[in-house]
Amino acid sequence: LAFSGLKIVALSGGVGGSRFVRGLRASAPGANLTAIVNTADDFTVHGLRVSPDVDTVLYALSNLVDDTRGWGIRGDTFKTMRALERVGGETWFQLGDQDLATHLRRTELLADGWSPSTVTAELTRCLGIRDVTILPMTDQRVETSVRLEASGEWVPFQEYFVRQRADVSIKDVRFEGIERAKPAPGVIEAIEAADLIAFCPSNPFVSIGPILAVDGIREAIDRARQRGARTAGVSPLIGGHTIKGPAARMLVELGHEATTLGVARQYVGLLDLFLIDPIDKAQADALRQLGMHPLVTDARMRGRRGEARLARVVLREVERRRRAGS
Ligand code: FO1
């Protein structure tokens, strides 16, 4: 099996991250793969605990995901939402009829005293995912909110992202509860044992940012690198645009360049490799100056084959460096 025994950790957000994790699984079937997933955009709606990034990774890896939307379950219906509307409920956050089962079960288990990581392990098992370990970044509650440019008001992430369609300007981001957040069981151990730590093509501020802000995670990555683990990032921006989500707009509004380089600057001192699209190759030298080796290849994940190809480019370079001892 390709990349047999390689220990891979992927730091992941939702849509883009889950696709890259799926690509890693496809390209390294013999590897030991752990996804550490952002939970700072989790929230409670209709009394149900929803963990969008964890669920997106769960659905992607169990072949349930709606690949067009990137989230939710393929072929799901929204009858409950229509019935909810009829009785005066809010329906701006669309929960599919099948997707609701996941939130009911999560909420039930949490109320029974389970931790988010044990709930995630249970859902992973029930959905038949055997080849990837999925860990929430923390079992403590962390909640992203953004500060609106116009009113100066802080609003919860999903309210900004889904209700307002990320169509308003923001000037700040914060992760409430992050000071008290400890890495979930297994997170530090996986990082410390890793041969490759991949930063998925996810939003650097609201997806990877919270993971890196959990107490001890950055330090564990530093220790892993000191003993020879390689780290690789994949740009979520191609030619200044994202495939999904507001990362480009957020970079500008938070005072950065909406380029691959602008993303890479969020990861200074953390990455050995950074995968960029040929359209961005003029930024390769600047990446080298940040201490990152640019891997230039078509960065669009077109279908399952595209995801696997992208992962393979990273895996091959990491293997090559391990062999060469560089
Ligand atoms: N994103 C939307 O743009 N609109 C929705 O109505 C919506 C519902 C939804 C339900 C469950 C779930 O797991 C995710 C859902 N998402 C929806 C996506 C999600 O909120 C975002 O992609 C992530 O939070 C960003 O990482």
CSV table of C-alpha atoms and ligand atoms in Angstrom, one decimal:
chain,number,residue,atom,x,y,z
A,1,LEU,CA,0.0,0.0,0.0
A,2,ALA,CA,1.2,3.5,-0.8
A,3,PHE,CA,2.8,5.5,2.0
A,4,SER,CA,2.3,2.5,4.3
A,5,GLY,CA,2.7,3.3,8.0
A,6,LEU,CA,3.1,7.0,7.3
A,7,LYS,CA,1.6,8.9,10.2
A,8,ILE,CA,-0.4,11.9,8.9
A,9,VAL,CA,-2.3,14.5,10.8
A,10,ALA,CA,-4.5,16.9,8.9
A,11,LEU,CA,-5.8,20.2,10.4
A,12,SER,CA,-9.1,20.8,8.8
A,13,GLY,CA,-12.1,23.1,8.6
A,14,GLY,CA,-15.2,22.2,6.6
A,15,VAL,CA,-15.7,21.9,2.9
A,16,GLY,CA,-12.1,22.4,1.5
A,17,GLY,CA,-10.5,20.6,4.4
A,18,SER,CA,-12.8,17.6,4.2
A,19,ARG,CA,-11.9,17.2,0.5
A,20,PHE,CA,-8.2,17.3,1.1
A,21,VAL,CA,-8.6,14.7,3.9
A,22,ARG,CA,-10.5,12.5,1.5
A,23,GLY,CA,-7.6,13.0,-1.0
A,24,LEU,CA,-5.1,12.0,1.6
A,25,ARG,CA,-7.1,8.8,2.4
A,26,ALA,CA,-7.3,7.9,-1.2
A,27,SER,CA,-3.6,8.5,-2.0
A,28,ALA,CA,-2.2,7.0,1.2
A,29,PRO,CA,-4.4,3.9,1.9
A,30,GLY,CA,-1.7,2.4,4.0
A,31,ALA,CA,-1.2,5.5,6.2
A,32,ASN,CA,-2.3,6.2,9.7
A,33,LEU,CA,-4.5,9.3,9.2
A,34,THR,CA,-5.9,11.6,11.8
A,35,ALA,CA,-8.0,14.7,11.1
A,36,ILE,CA,-8.1,17.4,13.8
A,37,VAL,CA,-11.2,19.4,13.1
A,38,ASN,CA,-12.2,23.0,14.0
A,39,THR,CA,-15.1,23.2,16.4
A,40,ALA,CA,-15.2,27.0,16.9
A,41,ASP,CA,-18.1,27.4,14.5
A,42,ASP,CA,-20.2,24.9,16.4
A,43,PHE,CA,-23.5,26.4,17.7
A,44,THR,CA,-26.9,25.6,19.1
A,45,VAL,CA,-30.0,26.0,17.0
A,46,HIS,CA,-33.5,24.8,17.9
A,47,GLY,CA,-31.9,23.3,21.0
A,48,LEU,CA,-29.7,21.1,18.9
A,49,ARG,CA,-25.9,21.1,19.0
A,50,VAL,CA,-24.5,21.4,15.5
A,51,SER,CA,-20.9,20.9,14.7
A,52,PRO,CA,-20.7,21.8,11.0
A,53,ASP,CA,-17.0,21.1,10.3
A,54,VAL,CA,-16.9,17.8,12.1
A,55,ASP,CA,-20.1,16.8,10.3
A,56,THR,CA,-18.7,17.8,6.9
A,57,VAL,CA,-15.6,15.7,7.5
A,58,LEU,CA,-17.8,12.8,8.7
A,59,TYR,CA,-20.1,13.0,5.7
A,60,ALA,CA,-17.3,13.4,3.2
A,61,LEU,CA,-15.4,10.4,4.6
A,62,SER,CA,-18.6,8.2,4.6
A,63,ASN,CA,-19.6,9.1,1.1
A,64,LEU,CA,-22.8,10.8,2.4
A,65,VAL,CA,-21.8,14.4,1.6
A,66,ASP,CA,-23.6,16.5,-1.0
A,67,ASP,CA,-20.5,17.2,-3.2
A,68,THR,CA,-22.2,20.2,-4.9
A,69,ARG,CA,-23.0,22.1,-1.7
A,70,GLY,CA,-19.9,20.7,0.1
A,71,TRP,CA,-21.9,20.2,3.3
A,72,GLY,CA,-25.0,18.2,4.4
A,73,ILE,CA,-26.2,14.9,3.0
A,74,ARG,CA,-26.6,14.1,-0.7
A,75,GLY,CA,-30.3,13.8,-1.6
A,76,ASP,CA,-31.5,15.1,1.8
A,77,THR,CA,-34.9,16.8,2.0
A,78,PHE,CA,-35.9,19.8,4.0
A,79,LYS,CA,-39.5,18.9,5.0
A,80,THR,CA,-38.9,19.5,8.7
A,81,MET,CA,-37.6,23.0,7.9
A,82,ARG,CA,-40.8,23.8,6.0
A,83,ALA,CA,-42.9,22.5,8.9
A,84,LEU,CA,-40.8,24.5,11.3
A,85,GLU,CA,-41.4,27.6,9.3
A,86,ARG,CA,-45.2,26.9,9.5
A,87,VAL,CA,-45.0,27.0,13.3
A,88,GLY,CA,-43.0,30.2,13.4
A,89,GLY,CA,-39.5,28.7,13.8
A,90,GLU,CA,-36.3,30.3,12.2
A,91,THR,CA,-35.1,28.5,9.1
A,92,TRP,CA,-32.1,30.5,7.9
A,93,PHE,CA,-29.8,27.6,8.9
A,94,GLN,CA,-31.0,24.8,6.7
A,95,LEU,CA,-31.0,21.4,8.5
A,96,GLY,CA,-31.9,18.5,6.2
A,97,ASP,CA,-34.2,15.8,7.4
A,98,GLN,CA,-31.5,13.2,7.5
A,99,ASP,CA,-28.8,15.6,8.8
A,100,LEU,CA,-31.2,16.4,11.7
A,101,ALA,CA,-30.6,12.8,13.0
A,102,THR,CA,-27.0,13.6,13.5
A,103,HIS,CA,-27.7,16.7,15.6
A,104,LEU,CA,-30.4,14.9,17.6
A,105,ARG,CA,-28.0,12.1,18.4
A,106,ARG,CA,-25.1,14.4,19.2
A,107,THR,CA,-27.4,16.5,21.5
A,108,GLU,CA,-28.7,13.4,23.2
A,109,LEU,CA,-25.3,12.0,23.9
A,110,LEU,CA,-23.9,15.3,25.1
A,111,ALA,CA,-26.9,15.6,27.5
A,112,ASP,CA,-26.0,12.1,28.7
A,113,GLY,CA,-22.5,13.4,29.6
A,114,TRP,CA,-20.5,12.3,26.6
A,115,SER,CA,-17.7,14.6,25.5
A,116,PRO,CA,-17.6,16.0,21.9
A,117,SER,CA,-14.7,13.7,21.1
A,118,THR,CA,-16.5,10.5,22.3
A,119,VAL,CA,-19.6,11.6,20.4
A,120,THR,CA,-17.4,12.1,17.3
A,121,ALA,CA,-15.8,8.7,17.7
A,122,GLU,CA,-19.3,7.1,18.0
A,123,LEU,CA,-20.6,8.9,14.9
A,124,THR,CA,-17.4,7.9,13.0
A,125,ARG,CA,-18.0,4.3,13.9
A,126,CYS,CA,-21.7,4.4,13.1
A,127,LEU,CA,-21.0,5.9,9.7
A,128,GLY,CA,-18.6,3.1,8.9
A,129,ILE,CA,-15.4,5.2,8.8
A,130,ARG,CA,-12.6,2.8,9.8
A,131,ASP,CA,-9.5,4.2,8.2
A,132,VAL,CA,-9.4,7.8,9.6
A,133,THR,CA,-9.5,9.0,13.2
A,134,ILE,CA,-11.6,12.2,13.5
A,135,LEU,CA,-10.8,14.3,16.5
A,136,PRO,CA,-12.5,17.6,17.4
A,137,MET,CA,-9.7,20.1,18.3
A,138,THR,CA,-11.1,20.4,21.9
A,139,ASP,CA,-13.9,19.1,24.1
A,140,GLN,CA,-14.4,22.6,25.6
A,141,ARG,CA,-16.8,25.1,24.1
A,142,VAL,CA,-15.1,27.7,21.8
A,143,GLU,CA,-17.3,30.1,19.8
A,144,THR,CA,-16.1,32.2,17.0
A,145,SER,CA,-17.7,35.6,16.6
A,146,VAL,CA,-16.9,38.4,14.2
A,147,ARG,CA,-17.1,42.2,14.7
A,148,LEU,CA,-19.1,44.0,12.0
A,149,GLU,CA,-17.5,47.0,10.4
A,150,ALA,CA,-20.7,49.0,10.2
A,151,SER,CA,-22.2,48.6,13.7
A,152,GLY,CA,-19.1,47.5,15.7
A,153,GLU,CA,-21.3,44.7,17.0
A,154,TRP,CA,-20.0,41.1,17.7
A,155,VAL,CA,-22.1,38.4,16.0
A,156,PRO,CA,-21.8,34.6,16.2
A,157,PHE,CA,-20.0,33.1,13.2
A,158,GLN,CA,-23.0,31.2,11.7
A,159,GLU,CA,-25.1,34.3,11.9
A,160,TYR,CA,-22.5,36.2,9.9
A,161,PHE,CA,-21.6,33.3,7.6
A,162,VAL,CA,-25.0,31.7,6.8
A,163,ARG,CA,-27.6,34.3,7.8
A,164,GLN,CA,-25.8,37.3,6.4
A,165,ARG,CA,-24.0,35.1,3.7
A,166,ALA,CA,-20.7,36.7,4.7
A,167,ASP,CA,-21.9,39.6,2.7
A,168,VAL,CA,-21.1,42.3,5.3
A,169,SER,CA,-17.7,43.7,6.2
A,170,ILE,CA,-16.0,42.6,9.4
A,171,LYS,CA,-13.1,44.1,11.3
A,172,ASP,CA,-12.2,41.5,13.8
A,173,VAL,CA,-12.5,37.9,14.8
A,174,ARG,CA,-12.5,36.3,18.3
A,175,PHE,CA,-12.8,32.8,19.7
A,176,GLU,CA,-14.7,33.0,22.9
A,177,GLY,CA,-13.6,30.3,25.4
A,178,ILE,CA,-10.3,29.6,23.7
A,179,GLU,CA,-8.2,30.4,26.8
A,180,ARG,CA,-9.9,27.5,28.6
A,181,ALA,CA,-9.7,25.1,25.7
A,182,LYS,CA,-7.5,22.0,26.1
A,183,PRO,CA,-6.7,19.8,23.2
A,184,ALA,CA,-9.1,16.9,22.9
A,185,PRO,CA,-7.8,13.5,23.9
A,186,GLY,CA,-5.4,12.1,21.3
A,187,VAL,CA,-4.7,15.5,19.6
A,188,ILE,CA,-1.3,16.1,21.1
A,189,GLU,CA,-0.3,12.5,20.8
A,190,ALA,CA,-1.2,12.4,17.1
A,191,ILE,CA,0.7,15.6,16.4
A,192,GLU,CA,3.7,14.3,18.4
A,193,ALA,CA,3.8,11.0,16.5
A,194,ALA,CA,3.2,12.5,13.0
A,195,ASP,CA,5.5,12.2,10.0
A,196,LEU,CA,3.4,14.8,8.1
A,197,ILE,CA,1.2,17.5,9.5
A,198,ALA,CA,-1.0,18.9,6.7
A,199,PHE,CA,-2.7,22.3,6.9
A,200,CYS,CA,-5.8,21.7,4.7
A,201,PRO,CA,-7.0,24.3,2.2
A,202,SER,CA,-9.3,25.9,4.8
A,203,ASN,CA,-9.8,29.4,6.1
A,204,PRO,CA,-6.7,30.5,7.9
A,205,PHE,CA,-8.6,32.7,10.3
A,206,VAL,CA,-11.8,30.9,11.3
A,207,SER,CA,-10.9,27.2,10.5
A,208,ILE,CA,-7.2,26.6,11.1
A,209,GLY,CA,-6.8,29.7,13.3
A,210,PRO,CA,-8.9,28.3,16.2
A,211,ILE,CA,-7.1,24.9,16.0
A,212,LEU,CA,-3.7,26.6,16.3
A,213,ALA,CA,-5.0,28.7,19.2
A,214,VAL,CA,-5.9,25.8,21.4
A,215,ASP,CA,-3.4,25.5,24.3
A,216,GLY,CA,-0.4,23.4,23.4
A,217,ILE,CA,-1.2,22.6,19.8
A,218,ARG,CA,1.4,25.1,18.3
A,219,GLU,CA,4.0,23.8,20.7
A,220,ALA,CA,3.3,20.2,19.8
A,221,ILE,CA,3.7,21.1,16.1
A,222,ASP,CA,7.1,22.7,16.9
A,223,ARG,CA,8.2,19.6,18.8
A,224,ALA,CA,7.1,17.4,16.0
A,225,ARG,CA,9.1,19.5,13.5
A,226,GLN,CA,12.2,19.4,15.7
A,227,ARG,CA,12.2,15.6,15.6
A,228,GLY,CA,11.8,15.6,11.8
A,229,ALA,CA,8.1,15.8,11.0
A,230,ARG,CA,7.3,17.7,7.9
A,231,THR,CA,4.5,20.3,7.7
A,232,ALA,CA,2.7,21.2,4.5
A,233,GLY,CA,0.0,23.8,3.7
A,234,VAL,CA,-2.3,23.9,0.8
A,235,SER,CA,-3.5,27.3,-0.3
A,236,PRO,CA,-7.3,27.8,-0.1
A,237,LEU,CA,-6.8,30.7,-2.5
A,238,ILE,CA,-6.2,30.3,-6.2
A,239,GLY,CA,-5.4,33.5,-8.1
A,240,GLY,CA,-6.8,35.5,-5.2
A,241,HIS,CA,-10.1,33.7,-5.1
A,242,THR,CA,-11.6,30.9,-3.0
A,243,ILE,CA,-13.6,27.9,-4.4
A,244,LYS,CA,-15.9,28.1,-1.3
A,245,GLY,CA,-16.3,30.6,1.6
A,246,PRO,CA,-15.2,34.1,2.4
A,247,ALA,CA,-11.5,33.7,3.0
A,248,ALA,CA,-10.4,36.2,0.3
A,249,ARG,CA,-12.8,38.9,1.6
A,250,MET,CA,-11.8,38.2,5.2
A,251,LEU,CA,-8.1,38.6,4.4
A,252,VAL,CA,-8.7,42.1,3.0
A,253,GLU,CA,-11.0,43.2,5.7
A,254,LEU,CA,-8.6,42.0,8.4
A,255,GLY,CA,-5.8,43.9,6.8
A,256,HIS,CA,-3.9,41.3,4.7
A,257,GLU,CA,-3.3,40.6,1.1
A,258,ALA,CA,-6.0,38.4,-0.6
A,259,THR,CA,-3.4,36.1,-2.1
A,260,THR,CA,-1.7,32.8,-1.5
A,261,LEU,CA,1.1,34.8,0.1
A,262,GLY,CA,-1.4,36.5,2.4
A,263,VAL,CA,-2.5,33.1,3.6
A,264,ALA,CA,1.1,31.8,3.9
A,265,ARG,CA,1.9,34.8,6.2
A,266,GLN,CA,-0.6,33.5,8.7
A,267,TYR,CA,1.6,30.3,9.0
A,268,VAL,CA,5.0,31.9,9.3
A,269,GLY,CA,7.4,29.6,11.3
A,270,LEU,CA,5.0,26.6,10.9
A,271,LEU,CA,5.3,25.3,7.4
A,272,ASP,CA,8.0,23.5,5.4
A,273,LEU,CA,6.0,23.2,2.2
A,274,PHE,CA,3.2,25.3,0.7
A,275,LEU,CA,1.3,24.1,-2.3
A,276,ILE,CA,0.2,26.8,-4.7
A,277,ASP,CA,-1.4,26.9,-8.1
A,278,PRO,CA,0.7,27.8,-11.2
A,279,ILE,CA,-1.4,31.0,-11.5
A,280,ASP,CA,0.2,32.2,-8.3
A,281,LYS,CA,3.8,31.1,-9.1
A,282,ALA,CA,5.0,34.7,-9.1
A,283,GLN,CA,4.7,34.4,-5.3
A,284,ALA,CA,7.1,31.5,-5.1
A,285,ASP,CA,10.1,33.5,-4.2
A,286,ALA,CA,8.3,35.4,-1.5
A,287,LEU,CA,7.2,32.0,0.0
A,288,ARG,CA,10.8,30.9,0.0
A,289,GLN,CA,11.7,34.0,2.0
A,290,LEU,CA,9.0,33.0,4.5
A,291,GLY,CA,10.9,29.7,4.8
A,292,MET,CA,8.4,27.7,2.9
A,293,HIS,CA,9.3,25.6,-0.2
A,294,PRO,CA,6.6,26.2,-2.8
A,295,LEU,CA,5.1,23.2,-4.5
A,296,VAL,CA,3.6,24.4,-7.7
A,297,THR,CA,0.7,22.3,-9.1
A,298,ASP,CA,-2.9,22.7,-10.3
A,299,ALA,CA,-4.4,23.4,-6.9
A,300,ARG,CA,-8.1,22.9,-7.8
A,301,MET,CA,-9.6,19.8,-6.4
A,302,ARG,CA,-11.7,18.7,-9.4
A,303,GLY,CA,-13.6,15.7,-8.2
A,304,ARG,CA,-12.3,12.7,-6.2
A,305,ARG,CA,-9.4,12.3,-8.6
A,306,GLY,CA,-8.4,16.0,-8.2
A,307,GLU,CA,-8.4,15.6,-4.4
A,308,ALA,CA,-6.2,12.5,-4.5
A,309,ARG,CA,-3.8,14.1,-7.0
A,310,LEU,CA,-3.3,17.1,-4.8
A,311,ALA,CA,-2.7,15.0,-1.8
A,312,ARG,CA,-0.3,12.8,-3.8
A,313,VAL,CA,1.8,15.9,-4.7
A,314,VAL,CA,2.3,16.7,-1.0
A,315,LEU,CA,2.9,13.1,0.0
A,316,ARG,CA,5.5,12.4,-2.7
A,317,GLU,CA,7.5,15.6,-1.8
A,318,VAL,CA,7.4,14.6,1.9
A,319,GLU,CA,8.6,11.1,1.2
A,320,ARG,CA,11.3,12.4,-1.1
A,321,ARG,CA,12.5,14.7,1.7
A,322,ARG,CA,12.4,12.0,4.3
A,323,ARG,CA,14.5,9.8,2.1
A,324,ALA,CA,17.0,12.6,1.3
A,325,GLY,CA,17.0,13.6,4.9
A,326,SER,CA,16.3,17.2,3.9
B,1,FO1,N1,-24.2,26.6,5.1
B,1,FO1,C1,-24.9,27.5,4.4
B,1,FO1,O1,-24.4,28.4,3.7
B,1,FO1,N2,-26.3,27.5,4.6
B,1,FO1,C2,-26.9,26.6,5.4
B,1,FO1,O2,-28.1,26.6,5.6
B,1,FO1,C3,-26.1,25.6,6.1
B,1,FO1,C4,-26.6,24.6,6.9
B,1,FO1,C5,-25.8,23.6,7.4
B,1,FO1,C6,-26.3,22.6,8.2
B,1,FO1,C7,-25.5,21.6,8.7
B,1,FO1,C8,-24.1,21.7,8.5
B,1,FO1,O3,-23.3,20.8,9.1
B,1,FO1,C9,-23.6,22.7,7.8
B,1,FO1,C10,-24.4,23.7,7.2
B,1,FO1,N3,-23.9,24.7,6.4
B,1,FO1,C11,-24.7,25.7,5.9
B,1,FO1,C12,-22.4,24.8,6.2
B,1,FO1,C13,-21.6,25.4,7.3
B,1,FO1,O4,-22.3,26.2,8.2
B,1,FO1,C14,-20.4,26.1,6.9
B,1,FO1,O5,-19.9,25.6,5.7
B,1,FO1,C15,-19.3,26.0,7.9
B,1,FO1,O6,-19.6,26.4,9.2
B,1,FO1,C16,-18.0,26.7,7.5
B,1,FO1,O7,-16.9,26.0,8.0
